[in-house]
Amino acid sequence: MKVLVIGGGAREHALCRSLSLDPDVTALHCAPGNAGIAEVAELHPVDQLDGDAVARLATELGADLVVVGPEAPLVAGVADAVRAVGIPVFGPSREAAQLEGSKAFAKDVMAGAGVPTARSYVCTTPAEIDEALDAFGAPYVVKDDGLAAGKGVVVTENVEQARAHALACDRVVIEEYLDGPEVSLFAITDGVTVLPLRPAQDFKRALDGDEGPNTGGMGAYSPLPWADPKLVDEVMDSVLQPTVDELRRRGTPFSGLLYAGLAITSRGVRVIEFNARFGDPETQVVLARLKTPLAGVLLNSANGTLDDQAPLSWSDDAAVTVVVASHNYPETPRTGDPIEGLDAIAEQDAPHAYVLHAGTKRDGDAIVSAGGRVLSVTATGTDLAQARERAYAAVGRIRLDGSQHRTDIARKAAEA
């Protein structure tokens, strides 16, 4: 099987790493990729938002499967363009991807499907914003209705900060605050059959102790030793299957990766948000634990044959990923700084720890930072404590001027 992965972040590196280990994958391509992905896949320049360009590249390569990683190409309809030329693609249509592209659309689908979620208001005027903020009170949860690369959400006790964020958005969803720990649960679906993966937890705040601004994610771990063993079955029954069924009923079947961001509240499981693609950095730890070869599962989703898929096989090992971010992330991150220590990790920490590149590029003989989140250092172990120890040992070998990372990823869960 020849596979083309679209994207260039750590999520795509995790996907490419898993696909490169799949014996059925005879050729692996990525566009545009990054410096780390280049080690396991052939890179191609492409405008990942240009569906025709992606479809052309897939045709030229003779791809048997295209995997669209990021949300923006999905919302732009790239999967539709690839399907139109007859190539199987893992990723939802433009219409179905509105489940992530529009918070208001997602709320409407959840209402139709009877999926438990936070009460909310969709606001477009200052008067509506003030009314909604007043109705819910602090802490205020304000979400840009459109895509914002994981940084369009403000959760704050400060009403002026909440109002300022709301006024900066064309259309905004203001909702009640959900208490309790958060869980990310991915499911692969072909629009009918739903195949849940293992749950993970990510860390959105920039600083230790869940302080600082929201980010795209600073780390993640799996499994969740504190979670109810019945959690996946419960979410399948109350969230994932009803959502897939509702989208199919509406004539916009969802095929690809359905990501449910959940809050385990005092009143039960509630959906915080849906995403239409693998989450980053949770993908790094979920795929680290998946033993079933990945390509066939994604192809079954693309071809509508997921009911033929054998049950997934999982490692009992735990996995932890720690994001190394550039100076001043998430505000105005600095780029172009050399990254050192990657060879040392490959020599001393493999195979239990490895680096997945997010924002990197090659500059001559050097690898330099090229984004806010630069690396995802991922490790496995017999339990979270060992995985955590291995991940942070590897992080300690990295030299990137001004870089930052959280030191408490998975700490509470490992100590519990």
XYZ file of C-alpha atoms in Angstrom:
416
model
C 0.000 0.000 0.000
C 1.267 3.488 -0.914
C 0.171 6.058 1.658
C 0.247 9.871 1.499
C -0.121 11.797 4.770
C -1.100 15.475 4.592
C 0.294 17.797 7.285
C 3.533 18.650 8.996
C 3.145 18.526 12.777
C 3.853 16.052 15.573
C 0.468 14.387 14.997
C 1.495 13.670 11.397
C 4.926 12.461 12.559
C 3.166 10.055 14.953
C 0.928 8.844 12.114
C 3.907 8.466 9.764
C 5.908 6.628 12.417
C 3.094 4.105 12.939
C 2.530 3.718 9.194
C 6.263 3.225 8.603
C 6.167 0.273 11.025
C 3.228 -1.325 9.153
C 4.462 -4.179 6.924
C 1.639 -3.500 4.441
C 2.954 0.016 3.707
C 5.363 -0.242 0.768
C 5.814 3.509 0.198
C 5.167 6.388 2.581
C 4.865 10.017 1.496
C 4.089 13.182 3.451
C 3.241 16.695 2.306
C 4.603 19.062 3.391
C 6.072 17.173 6.386
C 8.928 18.364 8.609
C 12.556 17.530 9.429
C 11.628 14.520 11.576
C 9.042 13.076 9.205
C 11.716 13.156 6.478
C 13.431 10.274 8.298
C 10.479 7.899 7.703
C 8.674 9.325 4.643
C 9.435 11.034 1.334
C 8.447 14.712 1.568
C 6.645 16.745 -1.080
C 5.865 20.476 -1.128
C 2.127 21.188 -1.322
C -0.385 23.798 -0.230
C -2.298 21.558 2.165
C -5.412 23.749 1.874
C -5.537 23.325 -1.925
C -7.667 20.241 -2.546
C -6.879 20.092 -6.254
C -3.128 20.249 -5.562
C -3.376 17.467 -2.955
C -5.495 15.316 -5.296
C -2.973 15.877 -8.113
C -0.073 14.856 -5.876
C -1.927 11.740 -4.690
C -2.642 10.775 -8.305
C 0.980 11.348 -9.381
C 2.236 9.181 -6.519
C -0.279 6.426 -7.219
C -1.429 6.627 -3.600
C -3.723 3.854 -2.365
C -4.714 5.902 0.693
C -4.524 9.574 1.657
C -4.578 10.481 5.360
C -5.471 14.122 6.087
C -3.973 15.085 9.448
C -4.888 18.698 10.364
C -8.320 20.266 10.732
C -7.884 23.209 8.343
C -7.548 21.068 5.164
C -10.576 19.010 6.229
C -12.719 22.101 6.775
C -11.431 23.393 3.407
C -12.749 20.257 1.672
C -9.453 18.594 0.801
C -10.858 15.113 1.522
C -13.684 15.772 -0.962
C -11.208 16.705 -3.699
C -9.218 13.503 -3.156
C -12.362 11.356 -3.125
C -13.464 13.019 -6.362
C -10.451 11.518 -8.178
C -11.247 8.051 -6.852
C -8.581 7.694 -4.158
C -9.614 6.434 -0.708
C -9.113 9.122 1.932
C -9.135 8.987 5.719
C -10.888 12.160 6.826
C -14.389 13.629 6.759
C -15.991 15.730 4.036
C -16.069 19.513 4.263
C -19.691 19.374 5.483
C -19.054 16.732 8.144
C -15.858 18.517 9.275
C -18.069 21.418 10.365
C -18.415 19.368 13.534
C -15.054 20.946 14.374
C -15.184 23.936 12.047
C -18.259 25.420 13.750
C -18.966 25.138 17.474
C -22.559 26.193 16.760
C -23.014 23.373 14.208
C -21.610 20.884 16.724
C -24.051 22.057 19.397
C -26.931 21.639 16.925
C -25.830 18.087 16.058
C -25.494 17.220 19.751
C -28.993 18.536 20.423
C -30.367 16.400 17.582
C -28.482 13.319 18.789
C -29.327 13.795 22.472
C -25.648 14.008 23.383
C -24.923 15.442 26.861
C -23.021 18.736 26.667
C -22.747 22.131 28.351
C -25.648 24.566 28.028
C -24.624 27.349 25.655
C -25.552 30.480 23.732
C -24.415 31.426 20.232
C -23.733 35.175 20.209
C -23.080 37.658 17.395
C -23.733 41.034 19.086
C -22.279 42.777 22.162
C -25.725 42.697 23.819
C -26.008 38.914 23.331
C -22.487 38.454 24.680
C -23.223 40.449 27.840
C -26.475 38.563 28.373
C -24.791 35.164 28.046
C -21.871 36.067 30.321
C -24.324 37.334 32.909
C -26.491 34.208 32.637
C -23.646 31.741 33.305
C -21.365 33.718 35.617
C -17.779 32.803 36.430
C -15.782 30.876 35.441
C -16.550 32.093 31.922
C -16.087 29.771 28.925
C -15.857 31.623 25.596
C -15.210 29.793 22.310
C -14.559 31.233 18.885
C -17.110 29.579 16.589
C -14.482 28.881 13.894
C -11.131 27.116 13.774
C -8.468 28.603 16.020
C -5.763 25.902 16.105
C -6.653 24.877 19.642
C -6.265 28.410 21.000
C -9.751 29.838 20.378
C -11.039 29.072 23.863
C -10.763 31.320 26.896
C -11.658 30.058 30.377
C -11.386 32.827 32.938
C -12.799 34.263 36.154
C -12.344 37.760 34.697
C -15.482 38.986 32.944
C -13.607 41.735 31.068
C -11.129 39.219 29.656
C -14.034 36.959 28.634
C -15.862 39.880 26.991
C -12.732 41.033 25.138
C -12.208 37.567 23.643
C -15.889 37.319 22.676
C -15.881 40.726 20.986
C -12.808 39.744 18.962
C -14.728 36.859 17.367
C -17.254 37.182 14.535
C -19.474 34.588 16.141
C -18.904 33.122 19.566
C -20.253 30.286 21.709
C -20.532 31.088 25.421
C -21.299 28.126 27.643
C -21.526 26.907 31.206
C -18.321 25.789 32.861
C -17.957 22.022 33.226
C -16.253 20.803 36.399
C -14.208 17.624 36.661
C -11.232 16.056 34.850
C -11.047 16.122 31.064
C -10.601 13.099 28.808
C -9.889 12.802 25.091
C -11.442 9.805 23.374
C -10.802 9.143 19.674
C -12.943 6.895 17.494
C -12.349 5.727 13.935
C -15.573 5.558 11.935
C -16.738 4.927 8.367
C -20.015 6.753 8.949
C -21.817 3.684 10.319
C -19.456 1.543 12.404
C -17.599 3.250 15.258
C -14.319 1.865 16.604
C -13.154 3.591 19.810
C -9.452 3.925 20.624
C -7.981 4.145 24.124
C -8.626 7.326 26.151
C -5.919 9.885 26.892
C -5.608 13.118 28.841
C -3.870 16.219 27.565
C -2.654 19.402 29.258
C -3.837 22.621 27.628
C -2.328 25.292 29.883
C 1.185 26.513 29.165
C 2.554 26.278 32.706
C 2.835 23.751 35.519
C -0.203 23.368 37.742
C -2.525 24.225 34.840
C -1.534 27.881 35.000
C -0.942 30.307 32.144
C -2.655 30.726 28.777
C -4.386 28.021 26.762
C -2.196 26.315 24.155
C -2.601 23.665 21.503
C -1.479 21.158 24.165
C 1.699 20.757 26.224
C 1.661 17.007 26.849
C -0.501 13.920 27.250
C -0.623 10.434 28.730
C -2.462 7.133 28.388
C -3.931 5.012 29.968
C -5.962 6.826 32.635
C -5.671 4.706 35.805
C -8.259 6.861 37.604
C -10.965 6.535 34.939
C -13.995 4.233 35.258
C -13.303 1.004 33.308
C -16.748 1.402 31.723
C -15.963 4.925 30.447
C -15.299 3.958 26.810
C -18.501 1.889 26.576
C -20.501 4.702 28.159
C -19.110 7.316 25.753
C -19.712 4.995 22.802
C -23.373 4.611 23.772
C -24.131 8.197 24.812
C -21.834 10.254 22.557
C -19.938 8.649 19.678
C -22.500 6.321 18.077
C -25.421 8.794 18.438
C -23.328 11.571 16.846
C -22.287 9.400 13.879
C -25.903 8.246 13.467
C -27.213 11.831 13.587
C -24.739 13.057 10.967
C -25.687 10.177 8.676
C -29.395 10.956 9.227
C -28.712 14.558 8.154
C -27.129 13.396 4.913
C -23.595 14.385 5.983
C -22.041 11.050 7.011
C -18.847 11.393 9.026
C -15.975 9.158 7.941
C -12.564 9.466 9.563
C -11.467 10.294 13.099
C -14.096 11.592 15.509
C -12.485 13.124 18.597
C -14.628 13.729 21.665
C -13.233 16.119 24.269
C -15.051 15.160 27.460
C -15.504 16.454 30.990
C -16.187 13.855 33.678
C -18.454 16.084 35.768
C -20.292 15.514 39.036
C -23.413 15.037 36.862
C -21.832 12.548 34.457
C -19.947 12.698 31.154
C -20.394 15.898 29.107
C -18.947 16.757 25.695
C -16.741 19.869 25.739
C -16.031 19.790 21.993
C -15.694 17.582 18.951
C -12.731 17.534 16.615
C -12.712 16.017 13.143
C -9.155 14.634 13.279
C -6.579 13.050 15.553
C -5.759 15.338 18.480
C -2.279 16.662 19.114
C -0.563 15.700 21.489
C -2.911 12.803 22.442
C -2.240 10.978 19.148
C 1.387 10.593 20.179
C 0.486 8.494 23.250
C -2.521 6.639 21.800
C -0.586 5.411 18.754
C 2.388 4.516 20.970
C 0.101 1.908 22.582
C -1.647 0.606 19.439
C -0.280 -2.786 18.329
C -2.638 -3.357 15.372
C -1.021 -2.174 12.097
C -2.516 1.235 11.346
C -2.873 1.405 7.549
C -5.508 -1.303 7.221
C -7.691 0.277 9.907
C -7.586 3.682 8.206
C -8.263 2.092 4.805
C -11.313 0.252 6.192
C -12.632 3.600 7.426
C -12.029 5.191 4.020
C -13.673 2.299 2.154
C -16.703 1.914 4.437
C -15.648 -1.567 5.524
C -14.900 -0.976 9.193
C -17.342 -3.720 10.229
C -14.789 -6.170 8.725
C -12.046 -4.855 11.021
C -10.758 -7.296 13.638
C -10.722 -5.986 17.232
C -7.805 -3.657 17.875
C -4.830 -4.943 19.845
C -3.276 -2.726 22.513
C -0.085 -2.754 24.545
C -0.432 -2.806 28.337
C 2.384 -0.255 28.475
C 1.766 3.341 29.469
C 2.813 6.266 27.279
C 3.682 9.873 28.102
C 4.490 12.727 25.724
C 6.021 16.064 26.738
C 5.872 19.024 24.363
C 8.970 21.203 24.045
C 7.826 24.653 22.898
C 9.749 27.625 21.603
C 10.503 30.861 23.428
C 7.359 32.929 24.146
C 4.870 30.281 22.997
C 1.856 30.638 22.696
C 2.086 34.430 22.213
C 4.663 35.220 19.494
C 6.954 32.186 19.414
C 10.519 32.623 18.223
C 11.676 30.396 15.363
C 14.983 29.591 13.660
C 16.817 28.377 16.777
C 19.068 25.296 16.339
C 17.944 22.079 18.080
C 20.613 19.859 19.606
C 20.482 16.549 21.469
C 18.260 14.609 19.049
C 21.045 12.171 18.150
C 21.764 11.554 21.838
C 18.139 10.556 22.428
C 18.221 8.194 19.443
C 21.428 6.602 20.758
C 20.656 6.451 24.482
C 16.879 6.349 24.933
C 15.507 4.353 21.997
C 13.360 2.338 21.629
C 11.513 3.344 24.803
C 11.758 7.084 24.144
C 11.760 8.941 20.851
C 11.157 12.412 19.450
C 8.252 13.367 17.214
C 8.828 16.655 15.392
C 6.148 19.351 15.369
C 7.573 22.699 14.249
C 10.978 21.909 12.754
C 12.807 22.296 9.454
C 16.245 21.491 8.112
C 18.632 24.425 7.634
C 21.771 23.083 6.010
C 23.129 20.433 8.362
C 21.142 21.780 11.316
C 17.554 21.181 12.421
C 15.946 24.417 13.613
C 12.687 25.412 15.248
C 9.924 26.452 12.852
C 6.846 26.812 15.066
C 5.456 27.316 18.544
C 5.325 23.677 19.555
C 8.630 22.265 18.348
C 8.946 18.661 19.579
C 6.862 15.963 21.264
C 9.151 13.754 23.339
C 7.309 10.458 23.731
C 8.125 7.469 25.919
C 6.591 4.164 26.945
C 7.006 2.146 30.130
C 5.423 -0.595 32.194
C 3.507 2.106 34.063
C 3.056 5.877 33.920
C 5.865 6.490 36.405
C 8.411 4.686 34.211
C 7.099 6.247 30.985
C 7.258 9.667 32.620
C 10.795 9.124 33.890
C 11.947 8.062 30.411
C 10.211 10.973 28.691
C 11.760 13.584 30.979
C 15.201 11.964 30.776
C 15.011 12.411 27.012
C 13.697 15.981 27.317
C 16.755 16.734 29.436
C 19.057 15.978 26.495
C 17.453 18.580 24.219
C 19.125 21.954 23.765
C 16.899 24.651 22.273
C 17.577 28.245 23.323
C 14.680 29.755 25.274
C 12.586 26.589 25.072
C 9.931 25.723 27.627
C 8.086 22.609 28.746
C 5.855 21.576 31.599
C 7.433 19.411 34.293
C 4.194 17.945 35.651
C 2.777 15.986 32.696
C 1.084 12.805 34.097
C 2.573 13.435 37.557
C -0.677 13.185 39.524
C -1.836 10.100 37.628
C 1.562 8.429 38.062
C 1.553 9.061 41.809
C -2.053 8.009 42.374
